Amino acid sequence: MEQAPPIGVILRFFLTVPFFGVLFSLFMFYSGSDMLVPHGPSAAAAVHLLFLGVIAMAMTGSLFQMLPVLAGVVIKVPTRHATAVHLLLTTGTMMLVWAFISFEPAAYALAGLLLGSAVFWLALLMLPPLLRRRDAKDTVRGMQIALVSFAVAVLLALAMLYMFAQGEMSVSHEAIRASHYSFALVGWMGMLIIAVAFQVIEMFYVTPPYPGFCKKWAWAILFASLMLKMIWLIFSLPYAAVFDTFIAVTLLGFAVITFRRLSQRKRPVADATVWFWRMGMALLLLAVLGWFGYTVSGESALIPMMLVAYGGFALSVVFGMMYKIVPFLVWFHLNSQGYFDAPVMTEIISPKRAKLHVYLALMSFLFLFGSFEFDVLLPWAALAMLLSFMLLGMNLLSASNVYRRKRKSGTPMDLSAFSDMSKKS
């Protein structure tokens, strides 16, 4: 933890999450049922608002915190790098959404430039030291592959944006699009969540460890399946769905084992973070079962439901992680600076307000699923989602204000004596 970056490095990403979440909710009001049409421009704009502006933003902030702590990767001048990546990711996401709405070729090109710069800055900053870890296991291995997958997904996205900017689609466009979604949703988000789960579920909730074979083979199965699927699609080879089956079974196994581990935790308290993890695993199960249903029936209406369920899975885990990480960081940084009367974690974000967020998130997902059958429920889903992100923003700002007020009004203990003792020893 001594190598942890300043708290502002992580908070800038986390505080941007509710901003994009509110934009996503308002976009639901604006676009209505058009947002649920697969491959439509409204769906593309909504998907990238959610997955880039909300989920990838939170995951990028988490990486700045977790790499030094979990992988021993020291990031020099983290504030400067975080500022650059945050600015590029924020502006690039907004430009990409505008491109999908306006169909302006220049907007596609600029979005590609901004987002490509953000992701490759991140990859060049984090991947080389991660890949040099010869003793990499479990969580670190998952982070390595997740970052590689993120870079592959962005390369494929840049190829598509180039085609959009030129106004000409390649014969491989559908193969590239499918591979881009697979690497982004499974390779980047799925693998990073699995990697983090291997560490935090056992540590925060005091559960039995995940099975050894799961930790050892999950990465290999997912990454090999993604690479082979991309090759199969680009060369139009038969039976590409076989690789989706391997991916689905692996995700299914992860969800079932995580449910089991949460039920075996030795800390009986079921706070908001536990419920967010449970909700996330339930939605992941729903997404996987939806994929099996689509494969058997060929019913295209299952595709947007699968995407909503998968998005809900990633979003729920992100919410759970943020409610665990932010209070801990506020408490940890105040204590490490000598403010030993810092509030405890339950005083930094109210557990009642965090649980209210669980209910709002659950309502938004239920209304959203119901809207596939009854259009009238979509505005209610948007309203619940809007309130959910506004509450998240209030809770994060509240935690940030606790940190700022204590720094301003508190008197830290002089730690220089401990520092001198450490040097002498």
Short mmCIF file of C-alpha atoms in Angstrom, two decimals:
data_model
loop_
_atom_site.label_atom_id
_atom_site.label_comp_id
_atom_site.label_asym_id
_atom_site.label_seq_id
_atom_site.Cartn_x
_atom_site.Cartn_y
_atom_site.Cartn_z
CA MET A 1 0.00 0.00 0.00
CA GLU A 2 3.02 2.33 0.36
CA GLN A 3 3.16 2.48 -3.45
CA ALA A 4 -0.50 3.53 -3.77
CA PRO A 5 -1.04 6.65 -5.91
CA PRO A 6 -2.61 9.86 -4.53
CA ILE A 7 -6.34 9.51 -3.92
CA GLY A 8 -7.10 12.16 -6.55
CA VAL A 9 -5.75 9.84 -9.27
CA ILE A 10 -8.55 7.35 -8.67
CA LEU A 11 -11.33 9.74 -7.65
CA ARG A 12 -11.17 11.70 -10.93
CA PHE A 13 -12.18 8.52 -12.81
CA PHE A 14 -14.78 7.44 -10.25
CA LEU A 15 -16.42 10.88 -10.07
CA THR A 16 -16.77 10.87 -13.86
CA VAL A 17 -18.77 7.63 -13.72
CA PRO A 18 -22.04 9.22 -12.44
CA PHE A 19 -21.64 12.02 -15.00
CA PHE A 20 -21.70 9.54 -17.89
CA GLY A 21 -24.36 7.50 -16.09
CA VAL A 22 -26.67 10.52 -16.00
CA LEU A 23 -25.95 11.15 -19.71
CA PHE A 24 -26.78 7.49 -20.41
CA SER A 25 -30.08 7.78 -18.50
CA LEU A 26 -31.04 10.98 -20.32
CA PHE A 27 -30.17 9.29 -23.61
CA MET A 28 -32.64 6.54 -22.70
CA PHE A 29 -35.37 9.21 -22.42
CA TYR A 30 -34.25 10.80 -25.69
CA SER A 31 -33.93 7.71 -27.88
CA GLY A 32 -36.75 5.58 -26.42
CA SER A 33 -37.18 2.12 -27.90
CA ASP A 34 -34.71 2.95 -30.74
CA MET A 35 -32.01 2.20 -28.17
CA LEU A 36 -33.11 -1.45 -28.07
CA VAL A 37 -32.72 -2.02 -31.83
CA PRO A 38 -29.57 -4.16 -32.31
CA HIS A 39 -26.82 -2.51 -34.40
CA GLY A 40 -28.83 0.72 -34.72
CA PRO A 41 -27.07 4.10 -34.20
CA SER A 42 -28.97 4.79 -30.96
CA ALA A 43 -28.01 1.38 -29.60
CA ALA A 44 -24.36 1.97 -30.57
CA ALA A 45 -24.35 5.37 -28.86
CA ALA A 46 -26.00 3.97 -25.70
CA VAL A 47 -23.68 0.95 -25.56
CA HIS A 48 -20.56 3.13 -25.76
CA LEU A 49 -21.90 5.65 -23.23
CA LEU A 50 -22.39 2.79 -20.78
CA PHE A 51 -19.39 0.58 -21.52
CA LEU A 52 -16.81 3.32 -22.17
CA GLY A 53 -18.10 6.28 -20.17
CA VAL A 54 -19.23 4.34 -17.11
CA ILE A 55 -17.71 0.87 -16.89
CA ALA A 56 -14.35 1.37 -18.62
CA MET A 57 -13.91 4.69 -16.77
CA ALA A 58 -14.35 2.95 -13.40
CA MET A 59 -12.10 0.06 -14.42
CA THR A 60 -9.34 2.40 -15.58
CA GLY A 61 -9.41 4.21 -12.24
CA SER A 62 -9.30 0.87 -10.44
CA LEU A 63 -6.24 -0.19 -12.44
CA PHE A 64 -4.32 2.91 -11.32
CA GLN A 65 -5.03 1.81 -7.73
CA MET A 66 -4.67 -1.97 -8.04
CA LEU A 67 -1.55 -2.31 -10.17
CA PRO A 68 0.82 -0.85 -7.56
CA VAL A 69 -0.94 -2.65 -4.69
CA LEU A 70 -1.71 -6.07 -6.19
CA ALA A 71 0.96 -6.39 -8.89
CA GLY A 72 3.77 -4.29 -7.43
CA VAL A 73 3.85 -2.15 -10.58
CA VAL A 74 5.11 1.33 -9.72
CA ILE A 75 3.67 4.07 -11.95
CA LYS A 76 5.87 7.14 -11.87
CA VAL A 77 4.16 10.58 -11.86
CA PRO A 78 0.73 8.88 -11.70
CA THR A 79 -1.17 12.18 -11.50
CA ARG A 80 0.21 13.35 -14.85
CA HIS A 81 -0.57 10.04 -16.58
CA ALA A 82 -4.03 9.80 -15.01
CA THR A 83 -4.88 13.36 -16.07
CA ALA A 84 -3.93 12.65 -19.68
CA VAL A 85 -5.74 9.29 -19.89
CA HIS A 86 -8.84 10.67 -18.15
CA LEU A 87 -9.05 13.67 -20.48
CA LEU A 88 -8.58 11.57 -23.62
CA LEU A 89 -11.06 8.90 -22.50
CA THR A 90 -13.71 11.46 -21.50
CA THR A 91 -13.51 13.59 -24.65
CA GLY A 92 -13.11 10.54 -26.89
CA THR A 93 -16.25 8.89 -25.49
CA MET A 94 -18.33 12.04 -25.95
CA MET A 95 -17.03 12.49 -29.48
CA LEU A 96 -17.81 8.86 -30.34
CA VAL A 97 -21.39 9.21 -29.09
CA TRP A 98 -21.76 12.37 -31.14
CA ALA A 99 -20.38 10.52 -34.19
CA PHE A 100 -23.01 7.77 -33.85
CA ILE A 101 -25.77 10.38 -33.58
CA SER A 102 -24.57 12.78 -36.28
CA PHE A 103 -22.88 10.37 -38.77
CA GLU A 104 -20.19 13.03 -39.28
CA PRO A 105 -17.07 11.41 -40.79
CA ALA A 106 -14.81 13.92 -39.04
CA ALA A 107 -16.38 13.01 -35.67
CA TYR A 108 -15.57 9.31 -36.24
CA ALA A 109 -11.96 10.21 -37.09
CA LEU A 110 -11.53 12.48 -34.07
CA ALA A 111 -13.16 9.93 -31.73
CA GLY A 112 -10.77 7.27 -33.02
CA LEU A 113 -7.78 9.55 -32.44
CA LEU A 114 -8.81 10.45 -28.88
CA LEU A 115 -9.87 6.98 -27.73
CA GLY A 116 -6.96 5.26 -29.47
CA SER A 117 -4.55 7.65 -27.73
CA ALA A 118 -6.20 6.99 -24.35
CA VAL A 119 -6.04 3.23 -24.61
CA PHE A 120 -2.55 3.01 -26.06
CA TRP A 121 -1.27 5.49 -23.45
CA LEU A 122 -2.76 3.19 -20.82
CA ALA A 123 -1.35 0.06 -22.46
CA LEU A 124 2.16 1.52 -22.88
CA LEU A 125 2.10 2.71 -19.28
CA MET A 126 0.89 -0.50 -17.65
CA LEU A 127 1.55 -3.46 -19.93
CA PRO A 128 5.40 -3.48 -20.13
CA PRO A 129 5.93 -3.62 -16.34
CA LEU A 130 3.06 -6.10 -16.00
CA LEU A 131 4.48 -8.40 -18.67
CA ARG A 132 7.90 -8.29 -17.00
CA ARG A 133 6.37 -10.00 -13.96
CA ARG A 134 7.75 -13.53 -14.43
CA ASP A 135 5.99 -14.76 -11.28
CA ALA A 136 2.58 -13.52 -12.46
CA LYS A 137 -0.32 -15.58 -11.14
CA ASP A 138 -4.08 -15.36 -10.92
CA THR A 139 -5.06 -11.70 -10.60
CA VAL A 140 -1.91 -10.31 -12.25
CA ARG A 141 -2.24 -12.73 -15.16
CA GLY A 142 -5.84 -11.69 -15.60
CA MET A 143 -4.89 -8.01 -15.63
CA GLN A 144 -2.23 -8.69 -18.27
CA ILE A 145 -4.67 -10.44 -20.58
CA ALA A 146 -7.45 -7.91 -19.92
CA LEU A 147 -5.17 -5.04 -20.97
CA VAL A 148 -4.02 -6.93 -24.08
CA SER A 149 -7.67 -7.60 -24.94
CA PHE A 150 -8.51 -3.92 -24.45
CA ALA A 151 -5.77 -2.98 -26.91
CA VAL A 152 -7.04 -5.56 -29.45
CA ALA A 153 -10.61 -4.29 -29.06
CA VAL A 154 -9.47 -0.73 -29.70
CA LEU A 155 -7.44 -1.75 -32.76
CA LEU A 156 -10.56 -3.37 -34.19
CA ALA A 157 -12.61 -0.30 -33.25
CA LEU A 158 -10.12 1.97 -35.02
CA ALA A 159 -10.47 -0.16 -38.17
CA MET A 160 -14.26 0.31 -38.03
CA LEU A 161 -14.02 4.04 -37.33
CA TYR A 162 -11.70 4.38 -40.34
CA MET A 163 -14.35 2.68 -42.48
CA PHE A 164 -17.08 4.93 -41.06
CA ALA A 165 -14.96 8.03 -41.73
CA GLN A 166 -14.33 6.87 -45.32
CA GLY A 167 -17.97 5.91 -45.83
CA GLU A 168 -17.02 2.47 -47.16
CA MET A 169 -17.53 -0.86 -45.37
CA SER A 170 -15.06 -3.71 -45.80
CA VAL A 171 -16.32 -7.22 -46.58
CA SER A 172 -14.89 -8.15 -43.16
CA HIS A 173 -16.88 -5.44 -41.36
CA GLU A 174 -19.25 -7.84 -39.60
CA ALA A 175 -16.35 -10.10 -38.53
CA ILE A 176 -14.44 -7.10 -37.17
CA ARG A 177 -17.51 -5.76 -35.36
CA ALA A 178 -18.26 -9.12 -33.72
CA SER A 179 -14.62 -9.57 -32.70
CA HIS A 180 -14.48 -6.00 -31.33
CA TYR A 181 -17.50 -6.61 -29.10
CA SER A 182 -16.14 -9.98 -27.94
CA PHE A 183 -12.72 -8.62 -26.96
CA ALA A 184 -14.23 -5.53 -25.31
CA LEU A 185 -17.02 -7.27 -23.37
CA VAL A 186 -15.38 -10.57 -22.51
CA GLY A 187 -11.63 -10.01 -22.96
CA TRP A 188 -11.45 -6.59 -21.28
CA MET A 189 -14.40 -6.28 -18.92
CA GLY A 190 -15.10 -9.93 -18.19
CA MET A 191 -11.48 -10.92 -17.60
CA LEU A 192 -10.74 -7.88 -15.45
CA ILE A 193 -13.80 -8.54 -13.28
CA ILE A 194 -12.78 -12.20 -12.92
CA ALA A 195 -9.21 -11.19 -12.08
CA VAL A 196 -10.36 -8.73 -9.45
CA ALA A 197 -12.87 -11.23 -8.04
CA PHE A 198 -10.13 -13.79 -7.43
CA GLN A 199 -8.48 -11.23 -5.15
CA VAL A 200 -11.26 -9.20 -3.53
CA ILE A 201 -13.95 -11.85 -2.96
CA GLU A 202 -11.54 -13.93 -0.92
CA MET A 203 -9.95 -10.94 0.84
CA PHE A 204 -12.88 -8.58 1.53
CA TYR A 205 -15.53 -11.20 2.29
CA VAL A 206 -13.26 -13.86 3.84
CA THR A 207 -14.39 -16.75 1.66
CA PRO A 208 -12.72 -20.04 0.74
CA PRO A 209 -10.40 -19.57 -2.26
CA TYR A 210 -11.60 -20.14 -5.81
CA PRO A 211 -10.65 -23.61 -7.13
CA GLY A 212 -7.11 -23.84 -8.43
CA PHE A 213 -8.15 -25.07 -11.87
CA CYS A 214 -10.44 -22.05 -12.23
CA LYS A 215 -7.65 -19.59 -11.50
CA LYS A 216 -5.21 -21.43 -13.71
CA TRP A 217 -7.32 -22.11 -16.81
CA ALA A 218 -10.01 -19.41 -17.01
CA TRP A 219 -7.66 -16.93 -18.75
CA ALA A 220 -6.31 -19.47 -21.20
CA ILE A 221 -9.78 -20.70 -22.21
CA LEU A 222 -11.25 -17.21 -22.62
CA PHE A 223 -8.30 -15.67 -24.48
CA ALA A 224 -7.75 -18.67 -26.76
CA SER A 225 -11.47 -18.76 -27.57
CA LEU A 226 -11.50 -15.04 -28.41
CA MET A 227 -8.44 -15.26 -30.67
CA LEU A 228 -9.70 -18.37 -32.49
CA LYS A 229 -13.18 -16.87 -32.88
CA MET A 230 -11.68 -13.75 -34.50
CA ILE A 231 -9.63 -15.85 -36.94
CA TRP A 232 -12.64 -18.04 -37.75
CA LEU A 233 -14.85 -15.01 -38.39
CA ILE A 234 -12.36 -13.12 -40.56
CA PHE A 235 -11.71 -16.17 -42.75
CA SER A 236 -15.43 -17.13 -42.74
CA LEU A 237 -14.70 -20.61 -41.36
CA PRO A 238 -17.63 -22.76 -40.16
CA TYR A 239 -18.68 -23.45 -36.54
CA ALA A 240 -17.34 -20.18 -35.02
CA ALA A 241 -20.10 -20.50 -32.41
CA VAL A 242 -18.09 -23.34 -30.82
CA PHE A 243 -15.75 -20.73 -29.34
CA ASP A 244 -18.70 -18.77 -27.95
CA THR A 245 -19.75 -21.98 -26.20
CA PHE A 246 -16.39 -22.24 -24.43
CA ILE A 247 -16.70 -18.58 -23.39
CA ALA A 248 -20.28 -19.03 -22.16
CA VAL A 249 -19.45 -22.14 -20.12
CA THR A 250 -16.45 -20.43 -18.52
CA LEU A 251 -18.52 -17.38 -17.55
CA LEU A 252 -21.29 -19.65 -16.28
CA GLY A 253 -18.81 -21.50 -14.08
CA PHE A 254 -17.40 -18.22 -12.75
CA ALA A 255 -20.88 -16.95 -11.81
CA VAL A 256 -21.87 -20.19 -10.06
CA ILE A 257 -18.60 -20.42 -8.10
CA THR A 258 -18.80 -16.75 -7.07
CA PHE A 259 -22.38 -17.26 -5.83
CA ARG A 260 -21.14 -20.25 -3.86
CA ARG A 261 -18.18 -18.37 -2.40
CA LEU A 262 -20.37 -15.45 -1.31
CA SER A 263 -22.67 -17.88 0.49
CA GLN A 264 -19.62 -19.37 2.27
CA ARG A 265 -18.19 -16.05 3.48
CA LYS A 266 -17.14 -15.96 7.13
CA ARG A 267 -18.26 -12.34 7.58
CA PRO A 268 -22.05 -12.67 7.93
CA VAL A 269 -22.78 -8.97 7.18
CA ALA A 270 -24.59 -8.57 3.84
CA ASP A 271 -23.86 -4.95 3.01
CA ALA A 272 -24.61 -3.20 -0.28
CA THR A 273 -21.43 -4.48 -1.90
CA VAL A 274 -22.42 -8.11 -1.32
CA TRP A 275 -25.83 -7.47 -2.89
CA PHE A 276 -24.24 -5.74 -5.88
CA TRP A 277 -21.97 -8.76 -6.41
CA ARG A 278 -24.97 -11.11 -6.13
CA MET A 279 -26.98 -8.98 -8.56
CA GLY A 280 -24.04 -8.95 -10.96
CA MET A 281 -23.68 -12.74 -10.88
CA ALA A 282 -27.44 -13.22 -11.37
CA LEU A 283 -27.34 -10.94 -14.42
CA LEU A 284 -24.30 -12.76 -15.78
CA LEU A 285 -26.18 -16.05 -15.46
CA LEU A 286 -29.13 -14.47 -17.28
CA ALA A 287 -26.86 -13.22 -20.08
CA VAL A 288 -25.27 -16.64 -20.54
CA LEU A 289 -28.63 -18.45 -20.46
CA GLY A 290 -29.94 -15.90 -22.96
CA TRP A 291 -27.04 -16.73 -25.27
CA PHE A 292 -27.83 -20.46 -25.01
CA GLY A 293 -31.48 -19.67 -25.74
CA TYR A 294 -30.54 -17.59 -28.79
CA THR A 295 -28.21 -20.33 -30.07
CA VAL A 296 -30.95 -22.96 -29.82
CA SER A 297 -33.93 -20.88 -30.99
CA GLY A 298 -32.33 -18.26 -33.25
CA GLU A 299 -34.67 -15.69 -31.68
CA SER A 300 -33.03 -12.31 -32.42
CA ALA A 301 -35.06 -10.55 -29.70
CA LEU A 302 -32.79 -12.29 -27.17
CA ILE A 303 -29.72 -10.36 -28.39
CA PRO A 304 -30.55 -6.96 -26.81
CA MET A 305 -31.71 -8.75 -23.64
CA MET A 306 -28.36 -10.55 -23.44
CA LEU A 307 -26.53 -7.24 -23.89
CA VAL A 308 -28.63 -5.54 -21.20
CA ALA A 309 -28.01 -8.45 -18.81
CA TYR A 310 -24.26 -8.41 -19.51
CA GLY A 311 -24.13 -4.63 -19.07
CA GLY A 312 -26.04 -4.99 -15.81
CA PHE A 313 -23.54 -7.62 -14.64
CA ALA A 314 -20.56 -5.33 -15.28
CA LEU A 315 -22.36 -2.29 -13.88
CA SER A 316 -23.39 -4.07 -10.66
CA VAL A 317 -19.85 -5.28 -9.99
CA VAL A 318 -18.50 -1.79 -10.67
CA PHE A 319 -20.99 -0.31 -8.18
CA GLY A 320 -20.03 -2.93 -5.59
CA MET A 321 -16.33 -2.30 -6.09
CA MET A 322 -16.67 1.48 -5.86
CA TYR A 323 -18.58 1.26 -2.57
CA LYS A 324 -15.76 -0.91 -1.23
CA ILE A 325 -12.78 0.97 -2.67
CA VAL A 326 -13.73 4.63 -2.11
CA PRO A 327 -14.41 4.50 1.68
CA PHE A 328 -11.29 2.38 2.13
CA LEU A 329 -9.13 4.86 0.18
CA VAL A 330 -10.46 7.84 2.15
CA TRP A 331 -9.78 6.05 5.45
CA PHE A 332 -6.38 4.71 4.31
CA HIS A 333 -5.03 8.01 2.95
CA LEU A 334 -6.15 9.97 6.03
CA ASN A 335 -4.56 7.41 8.35
CA SER A 336 -1.33 7.25 6.36
CA GLN A 337 -1.09 11.05 6.67
CA GLY A 338 -1.42 10.88 10.45
CA TYR A 339 -5.13 11.66 10.86
CA PHE A 340 -5.73 8.78 13.24
CA ASP A 341 -9.18 10.09 14.18
CA ALA A 342 -10.33 9.58 10.58
CA PRO A 343 -13.93 8.33 10.30
CA VAL A 344 -14.38 4.60 9.89
CA MET A 345 -15.50 3.27 6.53
CA THR A 346 -19.20 3.02 7.43
CA GLU A 347 -19.16 6.74 8.36
CA ILE A 348 -17.70 7.80 5.01
CA ILE A 349 -20.58 6.53 2.85
CA SER A 350 -23.86 5.84 4.64
CA PRO A 351 -24.73 2.10 4.43
CA LYS A 352 -28.42 3.08 4.13
CA ARG A 353 -27.74 5.28 1.09
CA ALA A 354 -25.63 2.53 -0.46
CA LYS A 355 -28.49 0.04 0.04
CA LEU A 356 -30.94 2.52 -1.48
CA HIS A 357 -28.67 2.48 -4.53
CA VAL A 358 -29.03 -1.32 -4.67
CA TYR A 359 -32.84 -0.99 -4.82
CA LEU A 360 -32.71 1.72 -7.51
CA ALA A 361 -30.29 -0.31 -9.64
CA LEU A 362 -32.49 -3.41 -9.27
CA MET A 363 -35.59 -1.42 -10.25
CA SER A 364 -33.87 0.00 -13.32
CA PHE A 365 -32.85 -3.48 -14.52
CA LEU A 366 -36.33 -4.91 -13.90
CA PHE A 367 -38.03 -2.04 -15.75
CA LEU A 368 -35.51 -2.34 -18.58
CA PHE A 369 -36.18 -6.06 -19.03
CA GLY A 370 -39.91 -5.40 -18.82
CA SER A 371 -39.64 -2.75 -21.53
CA PHE A 372 -38.77 -5.45 -24.09
CA GLU A 373 -42.40 -6.52 -23.77
CA PHE A 374 -44.03 -3.22 -22.69
CA ASP A 375 -42.57 0.00 -24.17
CA VAL A 376 -44.26 2.07 -21.49
CA LEU A 377 -41.76 0.76 -18.91
CA LEU A 378 -38.72 2.21 -20.69
CA PRO A 379 -39.14 5.77 -19.29
CA TRP A 380 -39.48 4.26 -15.81
CA ALA A 381 -36.26 2.33 -16.38
CA ALA A 382 -34.57 5.57 -17.45
CA LEU A 383 -35.91 7.38 -14.36
CA ALA A 384 -34.70 4.66 -11.99
CA MET A 385 -31.32 4.63 -13.74
CA LEU A 386 -31.08 8.42 -13.52
CA LEU A 387 -31.84 8.39 -9.78
CA SER A 388 -29.39 5.53 -9.33
CA PHE A 389 -26.48 7.45 -10.89
CA MET A 390 -27.44 10.70 -9.14
CA LEU A 391 -27.35 8.87 -5.80
CA LEU A 392 -23.98 7.34 -6.69
CA GLY A 393 -22.66 10.81 -7.49
CA MET A 394 -23.94 12.15 -4.15
CA ASN A 395 -22.35 9.26 -2.26
CA LEU A 396 -18.98 9.67 -3.98
CA LEU A 397 -18.99 13.44 -3.51
CA SER A 398 -19.88 12.90 0.14
CA ALA A 399 -16.85 10.63 0.58
CA SER A 400 -14.64 13.12 -1.24
CA ASN A 401 -15.89 15.93 1.03
CA VAL A 402 -15.13 13.85 4.14
CA TYR A 403 -11.53 13.54 2.95
CA ARG A 404 -11.26 17.23 2.05
CA ARG A 405 -12.79 18.46 5.35
CA LYS A 406 -10.54 16.28 7.47
CA ARG A 407 -7.47 17.47 5.56
CA LYS A 408 -8.59 21.06 6.08
CA SER A 409 -9.69 21.01 9.73
CA GLY A 410 -7.86 18.06 11.29
CA THR A 411 -4.41 18.02 12.89
CA PRO A 412 -2.28 15.11 11.74
CA MET A 413 0.12 13.41 14.12
CA ASP A 414 3.80 14.08 13.40
CA LEU A 415 5.03 10.87 11.72
CA SER A 416 8.62 12.03 11.21
CA ALA A 417 9.79 10.06 14.25
CA PHE A 418 8.46 6.83 12.72
CA SER A 419 10.16 7.75 9.46
CA ASP A 420 13.52 8.28 11.21
CA MET A 421 13.17 4.95 13.03
CA SER A 422 12.46 3.24 9.74
CA LYS A 423 15.56 4.73 8.13
CA LYS A 424 17.77 3.70 11.05
CA SER A 425 16.48 0.17 11.03
#
